[in-house]
Coordinates of C-alpha atoms and ligand atoms in Angstrom, one line a residue:
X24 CA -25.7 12.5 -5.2
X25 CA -28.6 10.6 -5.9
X26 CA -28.3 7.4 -7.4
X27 CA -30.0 7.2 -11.1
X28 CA -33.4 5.5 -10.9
X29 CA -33.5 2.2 -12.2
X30 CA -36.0 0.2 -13.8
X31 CA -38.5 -1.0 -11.2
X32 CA -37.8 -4.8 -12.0
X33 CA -33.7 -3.8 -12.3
X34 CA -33.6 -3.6 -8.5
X35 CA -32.0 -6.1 -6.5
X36 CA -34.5 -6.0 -4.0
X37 CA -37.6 -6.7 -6.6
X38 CA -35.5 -9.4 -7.7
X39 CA -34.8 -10.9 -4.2
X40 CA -38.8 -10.3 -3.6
X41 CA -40.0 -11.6 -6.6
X42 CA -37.6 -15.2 -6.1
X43 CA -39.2 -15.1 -2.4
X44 CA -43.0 -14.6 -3.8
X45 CA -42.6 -17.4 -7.0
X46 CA -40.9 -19.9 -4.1
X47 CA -43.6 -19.4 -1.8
X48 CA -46.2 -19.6 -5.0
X49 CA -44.7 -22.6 -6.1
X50 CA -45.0 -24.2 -2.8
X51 CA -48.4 -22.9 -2.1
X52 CA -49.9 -24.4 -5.7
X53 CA -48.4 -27.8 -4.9
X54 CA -50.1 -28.1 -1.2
X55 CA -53.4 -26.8 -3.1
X56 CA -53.6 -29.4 -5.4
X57 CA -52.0 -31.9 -3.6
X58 CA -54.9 -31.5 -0.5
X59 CA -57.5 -31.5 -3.8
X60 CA -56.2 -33.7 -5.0
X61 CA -56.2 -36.6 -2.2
X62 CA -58.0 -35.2 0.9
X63 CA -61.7 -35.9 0.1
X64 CA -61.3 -39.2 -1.3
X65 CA -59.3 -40.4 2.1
X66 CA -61.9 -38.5 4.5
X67 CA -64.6 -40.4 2.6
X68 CA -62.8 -43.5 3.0
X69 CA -62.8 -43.2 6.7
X70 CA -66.2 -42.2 6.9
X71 CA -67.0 -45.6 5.2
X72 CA -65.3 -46.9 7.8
X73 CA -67.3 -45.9 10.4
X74 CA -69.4 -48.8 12.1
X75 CA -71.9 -47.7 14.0
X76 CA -75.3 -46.4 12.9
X77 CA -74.6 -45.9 9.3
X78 CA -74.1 -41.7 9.1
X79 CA -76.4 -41.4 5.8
X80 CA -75.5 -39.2 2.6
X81 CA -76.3 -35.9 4.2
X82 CA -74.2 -36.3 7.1
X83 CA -71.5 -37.5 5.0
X84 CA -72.0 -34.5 2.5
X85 CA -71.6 -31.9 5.9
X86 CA -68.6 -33.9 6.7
X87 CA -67.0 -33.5 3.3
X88 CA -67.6 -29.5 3.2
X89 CA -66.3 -28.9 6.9
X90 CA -63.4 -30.9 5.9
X91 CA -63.2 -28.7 2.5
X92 CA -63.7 -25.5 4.2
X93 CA -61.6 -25.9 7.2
X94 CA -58.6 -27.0 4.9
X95 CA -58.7 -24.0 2.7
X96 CA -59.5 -21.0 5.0
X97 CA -56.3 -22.6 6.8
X98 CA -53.8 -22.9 3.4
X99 CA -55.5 -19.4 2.5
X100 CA -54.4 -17.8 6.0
X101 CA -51.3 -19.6 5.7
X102 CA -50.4 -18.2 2.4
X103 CA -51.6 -14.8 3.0
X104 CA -49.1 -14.8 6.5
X105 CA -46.4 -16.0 4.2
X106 CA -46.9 -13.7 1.5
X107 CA -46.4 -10.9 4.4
X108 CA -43.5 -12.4 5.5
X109 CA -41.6 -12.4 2.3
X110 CA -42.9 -8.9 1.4
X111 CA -41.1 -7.7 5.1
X112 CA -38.5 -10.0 4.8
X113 CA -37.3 -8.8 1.4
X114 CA -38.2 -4.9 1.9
X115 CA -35.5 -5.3 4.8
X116 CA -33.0 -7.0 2.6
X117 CA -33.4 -4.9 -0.1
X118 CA -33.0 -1.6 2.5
X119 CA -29.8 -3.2 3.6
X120 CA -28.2 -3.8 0.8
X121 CA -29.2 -0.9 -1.1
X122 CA -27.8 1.3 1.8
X123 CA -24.4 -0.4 1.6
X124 CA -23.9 -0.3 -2.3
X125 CA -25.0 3.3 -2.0
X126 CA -22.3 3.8 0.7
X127 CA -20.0 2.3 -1.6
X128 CA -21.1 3.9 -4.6
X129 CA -20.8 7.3 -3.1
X130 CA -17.6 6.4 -1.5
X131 CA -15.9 5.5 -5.0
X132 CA -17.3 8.6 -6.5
X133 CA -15.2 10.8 -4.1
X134 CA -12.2 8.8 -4.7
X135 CA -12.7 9.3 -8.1
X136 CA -13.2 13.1 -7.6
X137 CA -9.7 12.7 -5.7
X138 CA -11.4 12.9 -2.3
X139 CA -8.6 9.7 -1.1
X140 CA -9.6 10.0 3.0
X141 CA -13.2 8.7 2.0
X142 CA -14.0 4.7 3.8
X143 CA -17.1 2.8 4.1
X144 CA -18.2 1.8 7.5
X145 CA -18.1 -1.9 7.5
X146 CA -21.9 -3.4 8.5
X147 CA -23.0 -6.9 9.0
X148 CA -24.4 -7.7 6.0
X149 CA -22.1 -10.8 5.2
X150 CA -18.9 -11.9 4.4
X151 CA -19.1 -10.8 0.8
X152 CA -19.7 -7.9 1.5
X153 CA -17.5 -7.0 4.3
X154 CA -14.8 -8.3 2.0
X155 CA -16.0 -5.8 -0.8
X156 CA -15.7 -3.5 1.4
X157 CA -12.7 -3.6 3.1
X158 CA -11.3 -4.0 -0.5
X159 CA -12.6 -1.0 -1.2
X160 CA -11.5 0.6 1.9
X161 CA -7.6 -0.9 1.5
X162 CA -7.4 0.6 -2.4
X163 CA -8.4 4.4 -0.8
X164 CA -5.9 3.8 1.5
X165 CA -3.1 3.0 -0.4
X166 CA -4.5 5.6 -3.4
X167 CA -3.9 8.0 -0.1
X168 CA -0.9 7.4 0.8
X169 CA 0.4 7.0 -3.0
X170 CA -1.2 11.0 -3.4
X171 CA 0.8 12.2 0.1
X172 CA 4.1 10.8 -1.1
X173 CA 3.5 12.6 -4.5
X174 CA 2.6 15.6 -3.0
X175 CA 6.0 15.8 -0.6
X176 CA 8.0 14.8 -3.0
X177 CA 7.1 17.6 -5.2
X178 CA 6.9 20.3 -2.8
X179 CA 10.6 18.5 -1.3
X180 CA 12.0 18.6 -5.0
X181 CA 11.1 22.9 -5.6
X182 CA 12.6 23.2 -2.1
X183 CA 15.7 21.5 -3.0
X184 CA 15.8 23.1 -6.6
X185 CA 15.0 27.1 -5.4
X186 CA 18.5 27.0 -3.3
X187 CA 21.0 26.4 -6.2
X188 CA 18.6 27.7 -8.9
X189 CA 18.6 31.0 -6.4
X190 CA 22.4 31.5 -6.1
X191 CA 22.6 31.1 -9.6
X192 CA 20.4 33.7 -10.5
X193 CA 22.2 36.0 -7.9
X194 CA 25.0 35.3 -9.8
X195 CA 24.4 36.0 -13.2
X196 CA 22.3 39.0 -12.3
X197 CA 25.8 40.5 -10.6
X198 CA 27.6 39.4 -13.6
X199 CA 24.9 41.5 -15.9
X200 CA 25.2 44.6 -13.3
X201 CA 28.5 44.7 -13.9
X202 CA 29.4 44.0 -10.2
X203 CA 30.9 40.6 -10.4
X204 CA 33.0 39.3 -13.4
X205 CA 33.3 36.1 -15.0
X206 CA 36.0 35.3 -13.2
X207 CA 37.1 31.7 -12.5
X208 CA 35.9 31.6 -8.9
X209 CA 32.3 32.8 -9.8
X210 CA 32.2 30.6 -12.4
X211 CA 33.2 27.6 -10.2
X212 CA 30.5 28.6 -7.8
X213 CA 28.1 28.8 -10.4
X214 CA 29.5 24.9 -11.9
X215 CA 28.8 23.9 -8.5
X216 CA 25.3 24.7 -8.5
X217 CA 24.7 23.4 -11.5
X218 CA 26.0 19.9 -10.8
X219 CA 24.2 20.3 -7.7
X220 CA 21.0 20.3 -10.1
X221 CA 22.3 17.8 -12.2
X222 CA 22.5 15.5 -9.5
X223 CA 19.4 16.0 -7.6
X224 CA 18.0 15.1 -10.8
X225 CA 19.6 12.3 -11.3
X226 CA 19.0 10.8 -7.9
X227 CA 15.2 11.5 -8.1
X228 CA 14.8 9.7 -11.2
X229 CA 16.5 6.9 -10.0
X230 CA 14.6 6.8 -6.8
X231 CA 11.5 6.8 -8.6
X232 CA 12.2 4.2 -11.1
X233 CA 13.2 2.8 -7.7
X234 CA 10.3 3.0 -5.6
X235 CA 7.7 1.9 -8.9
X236 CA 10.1 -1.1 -9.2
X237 CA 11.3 -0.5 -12.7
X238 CA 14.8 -0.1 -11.7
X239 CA 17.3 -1.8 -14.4
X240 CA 19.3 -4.2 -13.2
X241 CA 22.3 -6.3 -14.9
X242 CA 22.5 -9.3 -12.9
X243 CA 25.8 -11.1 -12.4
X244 CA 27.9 -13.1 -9.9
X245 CA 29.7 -10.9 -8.1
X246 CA 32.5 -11.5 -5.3
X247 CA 32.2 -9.6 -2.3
X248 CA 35.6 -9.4 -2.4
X249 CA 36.1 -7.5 -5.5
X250 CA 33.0 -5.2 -4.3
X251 CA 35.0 -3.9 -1.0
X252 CA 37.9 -3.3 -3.4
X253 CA 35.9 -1.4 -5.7
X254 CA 34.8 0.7 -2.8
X255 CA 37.7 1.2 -1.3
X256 CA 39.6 2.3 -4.8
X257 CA 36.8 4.7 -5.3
X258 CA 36.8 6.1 -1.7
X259 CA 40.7 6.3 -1.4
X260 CA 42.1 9.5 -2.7
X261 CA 39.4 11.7 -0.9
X262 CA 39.7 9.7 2.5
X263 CA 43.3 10.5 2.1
X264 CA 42.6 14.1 1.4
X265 CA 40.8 14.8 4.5
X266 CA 43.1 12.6 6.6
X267 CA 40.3 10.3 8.0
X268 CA 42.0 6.4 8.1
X269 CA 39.7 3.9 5.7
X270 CA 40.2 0.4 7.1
X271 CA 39.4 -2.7 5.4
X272 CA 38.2 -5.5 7.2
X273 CA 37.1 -8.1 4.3
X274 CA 36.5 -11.5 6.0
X275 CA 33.6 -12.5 3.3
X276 CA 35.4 -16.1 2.9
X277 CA 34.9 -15.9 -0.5
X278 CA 31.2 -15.3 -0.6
X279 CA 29.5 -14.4 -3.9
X280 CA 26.6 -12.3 -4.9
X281 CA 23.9 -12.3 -7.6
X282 CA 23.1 -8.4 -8.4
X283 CA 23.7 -5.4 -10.6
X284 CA 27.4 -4.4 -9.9
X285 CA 27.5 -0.8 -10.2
X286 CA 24.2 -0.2 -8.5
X287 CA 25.6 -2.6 -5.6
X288 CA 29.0 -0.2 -5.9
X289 CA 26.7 2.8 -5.1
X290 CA 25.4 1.6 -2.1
X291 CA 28.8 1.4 -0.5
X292 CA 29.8 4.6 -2.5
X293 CA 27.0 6.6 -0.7
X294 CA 28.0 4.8 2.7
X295 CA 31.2 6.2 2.4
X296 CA 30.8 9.2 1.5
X297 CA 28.3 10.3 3.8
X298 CA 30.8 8.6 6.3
X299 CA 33.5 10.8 5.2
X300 CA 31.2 14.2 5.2
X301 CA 30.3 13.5 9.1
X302 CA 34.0 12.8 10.1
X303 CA 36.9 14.9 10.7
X304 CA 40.5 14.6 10.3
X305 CA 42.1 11.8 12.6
X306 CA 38.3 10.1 12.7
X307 CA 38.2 6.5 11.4
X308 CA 35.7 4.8 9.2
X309 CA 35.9 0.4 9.1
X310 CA 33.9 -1.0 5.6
X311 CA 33.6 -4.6 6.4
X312 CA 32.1 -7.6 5.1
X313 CA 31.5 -11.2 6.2
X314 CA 29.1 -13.6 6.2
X315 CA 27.1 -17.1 6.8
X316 CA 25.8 -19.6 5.2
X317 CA 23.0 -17.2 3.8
X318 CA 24.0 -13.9 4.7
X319 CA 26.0 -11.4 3.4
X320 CA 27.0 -8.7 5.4
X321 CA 28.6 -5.7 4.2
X322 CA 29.0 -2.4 6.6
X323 CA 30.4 0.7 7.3
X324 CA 31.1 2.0 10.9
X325 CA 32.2 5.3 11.6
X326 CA 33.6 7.3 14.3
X327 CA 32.1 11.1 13.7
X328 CA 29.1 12.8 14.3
X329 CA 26.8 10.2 15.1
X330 CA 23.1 10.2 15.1
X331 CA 20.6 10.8 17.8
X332 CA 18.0 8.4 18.5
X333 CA 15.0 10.2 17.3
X334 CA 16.2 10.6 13.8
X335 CA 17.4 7.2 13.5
X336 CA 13.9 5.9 12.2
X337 CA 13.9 8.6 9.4
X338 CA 17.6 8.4 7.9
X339 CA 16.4 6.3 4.8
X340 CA 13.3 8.6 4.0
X341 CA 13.4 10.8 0.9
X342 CA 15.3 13.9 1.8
X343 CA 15.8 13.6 5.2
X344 CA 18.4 15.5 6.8
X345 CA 19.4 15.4 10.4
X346 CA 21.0 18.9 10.4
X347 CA 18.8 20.3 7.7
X348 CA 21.3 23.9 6.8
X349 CA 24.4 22.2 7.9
X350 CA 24.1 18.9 5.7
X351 CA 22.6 21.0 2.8
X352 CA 26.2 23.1 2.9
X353 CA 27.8 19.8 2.4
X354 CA 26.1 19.3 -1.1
X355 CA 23.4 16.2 0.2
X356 CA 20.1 16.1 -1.1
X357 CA 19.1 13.5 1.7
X358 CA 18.4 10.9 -1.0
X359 CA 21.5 9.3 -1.0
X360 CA 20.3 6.9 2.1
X361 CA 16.4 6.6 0.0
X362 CA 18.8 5.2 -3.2
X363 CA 20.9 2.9 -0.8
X364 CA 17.8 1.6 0.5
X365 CA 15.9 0.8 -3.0
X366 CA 18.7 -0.9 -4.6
X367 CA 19.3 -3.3 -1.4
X368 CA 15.4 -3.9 -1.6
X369 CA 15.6 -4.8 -5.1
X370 CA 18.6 -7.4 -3.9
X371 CA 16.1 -8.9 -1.5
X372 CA 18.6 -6.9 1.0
X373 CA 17.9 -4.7 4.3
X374 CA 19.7 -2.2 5.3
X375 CA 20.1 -0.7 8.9
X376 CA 21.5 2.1 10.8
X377 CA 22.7 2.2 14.3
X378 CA 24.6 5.1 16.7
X379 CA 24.9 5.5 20.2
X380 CA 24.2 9.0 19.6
X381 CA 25.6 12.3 18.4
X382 CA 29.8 12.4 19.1
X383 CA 29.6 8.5 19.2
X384 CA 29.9 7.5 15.3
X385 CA 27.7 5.8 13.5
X386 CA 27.0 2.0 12.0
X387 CA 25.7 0.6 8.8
X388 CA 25.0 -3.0 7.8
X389 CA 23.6 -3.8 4.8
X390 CA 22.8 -7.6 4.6
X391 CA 21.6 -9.3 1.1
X392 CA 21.3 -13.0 0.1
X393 CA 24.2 -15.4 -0.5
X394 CA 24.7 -16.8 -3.8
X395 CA 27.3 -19.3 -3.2
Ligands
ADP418 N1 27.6 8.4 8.7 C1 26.8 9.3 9.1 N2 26.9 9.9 10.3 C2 26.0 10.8 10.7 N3 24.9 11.1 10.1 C3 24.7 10.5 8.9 C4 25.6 9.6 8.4 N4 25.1 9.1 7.2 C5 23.9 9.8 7.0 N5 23.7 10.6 8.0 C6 22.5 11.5 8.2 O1 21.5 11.0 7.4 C7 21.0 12.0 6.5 C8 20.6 11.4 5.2 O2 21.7 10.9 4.5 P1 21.6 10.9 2.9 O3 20.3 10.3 2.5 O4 22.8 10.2 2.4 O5 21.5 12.4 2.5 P2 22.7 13.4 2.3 O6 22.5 13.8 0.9 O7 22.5 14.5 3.3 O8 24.0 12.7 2.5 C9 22.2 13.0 6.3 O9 21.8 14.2 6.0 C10 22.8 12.9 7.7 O10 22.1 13.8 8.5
MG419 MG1 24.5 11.0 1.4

């Protein structure tokens, strides 16, 4: 697109042009009437002074007009070389900079038309701006990759609602044909979809409220101590259930932390379950916490399925799953890492996760500031 025309005197390079010409002007008057002003009388001066034969009025008069002539045919070529020289000088400036503002201009246009891959070349046309511009190039890039997340995490949530939304449908459409009956194993089937829905929606809203930083938070002192307990009350009866051992090592010496207690709960809840889902009966999962003098350290080692090294990276992104049909069966949405993640970030926490590999268990550590 073109850009609009503009009013001839609007342009930036008339402007730069016309400052050039009135500078040059300015300095062109002054050395006229500075050279009228003091130039003869001094040449007549020293011609006075001459000693030798007298020169006579007409000689003097010749004298005075070469002077004259010789002084203004060399301000007049002087001004008229100057004059080109600021006419080039600003028709190349004003080229330039048009060029880049229209490369910008067009630039923002596709962005605004949702076009997020379009940059400007950077030039060297000044520090301003290459600054501009690689301001303008670092907002389409983070526009971009805003866009691509949105877009995945759509098409990710249909893919994870068509499943259970599927099976219920196959259900109820049995139950209508007659061929299935409301009895209380269907229906449990179909209560297990449905709180399947219920908490992928939950745990999308809070990752986003996550992720755009607007996750509410109460903040207290909170003991590590009483945290591990928490955990471990929460985790007991269905560690027991499936006969995997849940040891305790809490050797926080006394450390306190300043967060949101239940969102700091979940984090350990979600460590242990998904510990629990990739271990079998007679497996062992440690949740352990200690610390230093700035550190707390809380995590939770397993000995199950472990991880291989090329999924390690990925564990925390949203609805990553290793064994995509297997952990699916087991009810994860692969967010429950992406929610462990955002609430440590929002302690000023990181979290990591480490395996020597599938059959060799896997570690957590999640480490967050001390408070005291
Ligand atoms: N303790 C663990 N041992 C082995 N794999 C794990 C463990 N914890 C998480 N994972 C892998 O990381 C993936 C992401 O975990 P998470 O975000 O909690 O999703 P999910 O909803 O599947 O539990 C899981 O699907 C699983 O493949
Ligand atoms: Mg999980």
């Amino acid at each position: 697109m073109m850009p609009a025309r503009q009013p001839w005197g609007a342009r930036l390079g008339v402007r730069i042009l016309l400052a050039a010409v009135l500078v040059l002007g300015v300095g062109a008057l002054t050395a006229w009437v500075v050279a009228l002003a003091t130039g003869p009388a001094i040449f007549h001066e020293h011609m006075l002074m001459v000693e030798t034969p007298n020169p006579g009025p007409e000689v003097v008069r010749h004298a005075e007009e070469a002077f004259d002539a010789s002084w203004q045919l060399s301000l007049l070529l002087a001004l008229i070389a100057a004059c080109l020289a600021s006419v080039l000088v600003g028709a190349f400036l004003a080229r330039r900079i048009a060029g880049i503002l229209n490369k910008v201009r067009s630039a923002a246009i596709r962005v605004a038309h949702g076009d997020y891959g379009a940059r400007v070349p950077e030039g060297a046309m000044g520090a301003e701006f290459t600054e501009m511009i690689s301001a303008f190039n670092r907002m389409a890039s983070e526009l971009d990759e805003t866009e691509h997340t949105r877009k995945r995490l759509l098409s990710d949530l249909a893919h994870e609602m068509r499943t259970p939304v599927a099976t219920v449908d196959g259900y109820l459409e049995a139950m209508l044909d007659g061929v299935a009956g409301a009895d209380p194993e269907t229906l449990t089937m179909l209560r297990e979809q449905t709180d399947r829905l219920k908490r992928l929606a939950e745990d999308v809203s809070l990752v986003s409220f996550a992720e755009e930083h607007r996750l509410s938070m109460e903040t207290h002192v909170i003991s590590v101590a009483e945290l591990i307990g928490v955990a471990q009350g929460q985790a007991h009866s269905s560690y027991a259930a499936k006969e995997v051992t849940l040891q305790i090592a809490e050797d926080s010496g006394g450390a306190v932390l300043l967060g949101d207690r239940d969102r700091l709960s979940q984090v350990l809840t979600n460590l242990l379950d998904n510990a629990l889902r990739h271990t079998g009966p007679g497996d062992q999962v440690t949740l352990r916490a200690g610390s230093d003098s700035a550190t707390v350290f809380l995590s939770v080692e397993d000995t199950g399925h472990g991880v291989a090294p090329e999924h390690l990276p990925h564990l925390f992104e949203r609805f990553y799953r290793v064994d995509t049909a297997r952990d699916r069966a087991h009810g994860g949405s692969g967010i429950g890492l992406t929610i462990v993640r955002s609430i440590v970030e929002a302690h000023d926490g990181d979290v990591r996760a480490e395996s020597r590999g599938p059959g060799h268990g896997t570690l957590f550590t999640v480490e967050l500031p001390r408070h005291g």
